[in-house]
Coordinates of C-alpha atoms in Angstrom, one line a residue:
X1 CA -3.8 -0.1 16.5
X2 CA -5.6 -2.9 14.0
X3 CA -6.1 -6.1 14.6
X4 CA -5.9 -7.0 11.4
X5 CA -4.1 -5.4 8.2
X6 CA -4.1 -5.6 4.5
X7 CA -2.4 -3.0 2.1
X8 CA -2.3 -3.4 -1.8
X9 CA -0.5 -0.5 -4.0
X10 CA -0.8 -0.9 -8.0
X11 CA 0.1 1.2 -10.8
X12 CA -3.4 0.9 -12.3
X13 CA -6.4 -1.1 -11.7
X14 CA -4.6 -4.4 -13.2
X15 CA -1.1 -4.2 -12.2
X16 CA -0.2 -4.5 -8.7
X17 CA 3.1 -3.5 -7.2
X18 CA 2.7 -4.3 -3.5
X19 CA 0.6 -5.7 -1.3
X20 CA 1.5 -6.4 2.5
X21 CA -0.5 -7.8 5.8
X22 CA 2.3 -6.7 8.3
X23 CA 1.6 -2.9 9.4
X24 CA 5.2 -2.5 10.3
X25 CA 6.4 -3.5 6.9
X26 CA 7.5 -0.4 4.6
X27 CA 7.4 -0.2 0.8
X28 CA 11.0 0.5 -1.3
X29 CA 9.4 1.9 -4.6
X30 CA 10.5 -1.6 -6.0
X31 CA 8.1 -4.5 -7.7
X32 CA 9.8 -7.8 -8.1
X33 CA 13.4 -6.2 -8.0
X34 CA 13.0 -3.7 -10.0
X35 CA 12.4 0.1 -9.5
X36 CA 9.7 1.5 -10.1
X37 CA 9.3 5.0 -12.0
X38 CA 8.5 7.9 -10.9
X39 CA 4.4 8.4 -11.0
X40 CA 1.3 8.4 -8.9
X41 CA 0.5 4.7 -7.7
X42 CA -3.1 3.8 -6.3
X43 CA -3.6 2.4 -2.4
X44 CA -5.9 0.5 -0.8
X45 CA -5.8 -0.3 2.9
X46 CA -8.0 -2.6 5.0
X47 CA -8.2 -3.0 8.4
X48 CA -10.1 -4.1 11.9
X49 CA -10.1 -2.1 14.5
X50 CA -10.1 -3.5 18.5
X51 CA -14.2 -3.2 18.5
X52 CA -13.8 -5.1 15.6
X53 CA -15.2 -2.5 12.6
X54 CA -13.6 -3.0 9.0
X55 CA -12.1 0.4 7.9
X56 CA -11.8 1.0 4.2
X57 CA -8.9 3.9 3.1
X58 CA -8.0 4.3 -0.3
X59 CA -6.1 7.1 -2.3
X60 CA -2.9 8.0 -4.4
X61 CA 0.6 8.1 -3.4
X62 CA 3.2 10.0 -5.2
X63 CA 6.5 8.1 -6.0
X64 CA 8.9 10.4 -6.2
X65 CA 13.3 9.8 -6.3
X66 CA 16.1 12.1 -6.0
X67 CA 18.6 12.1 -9.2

């Protein structure tokens, strides 16, 4: 569990798709109403833990859709 939350996805290091502070909140491959292609998208979570350390994650995801 976090105390606190913060999630960004972008499709490169100036355009972000996504960004959320609610943990329980999902993503729909969407940005601004439209759907996104298919491609790798960079993340970057945030968060505090209950002894109150910062955690840094960051990766790639890989959006992928069924035809």
């Amino acid at each position: 569990k976090a105390i606190t939350f913060s999630l960004w996805l972008s499709q490169s290091i100036t355009v972000l798709v996504y960004s959320s502070t609610n943990i329980n909140e999902q993503w729909d491959g969407t940005h601004n109403g439209e759907i996104l292609e298919m491609g790798i998208y960079i993340y970057m979570i945030v968060f505090t833990d209950f002894n109150n350390e910062v955690h840094y994650k960051n990766g790639t995801i890989t959006l992928i859709r069924q035809k």
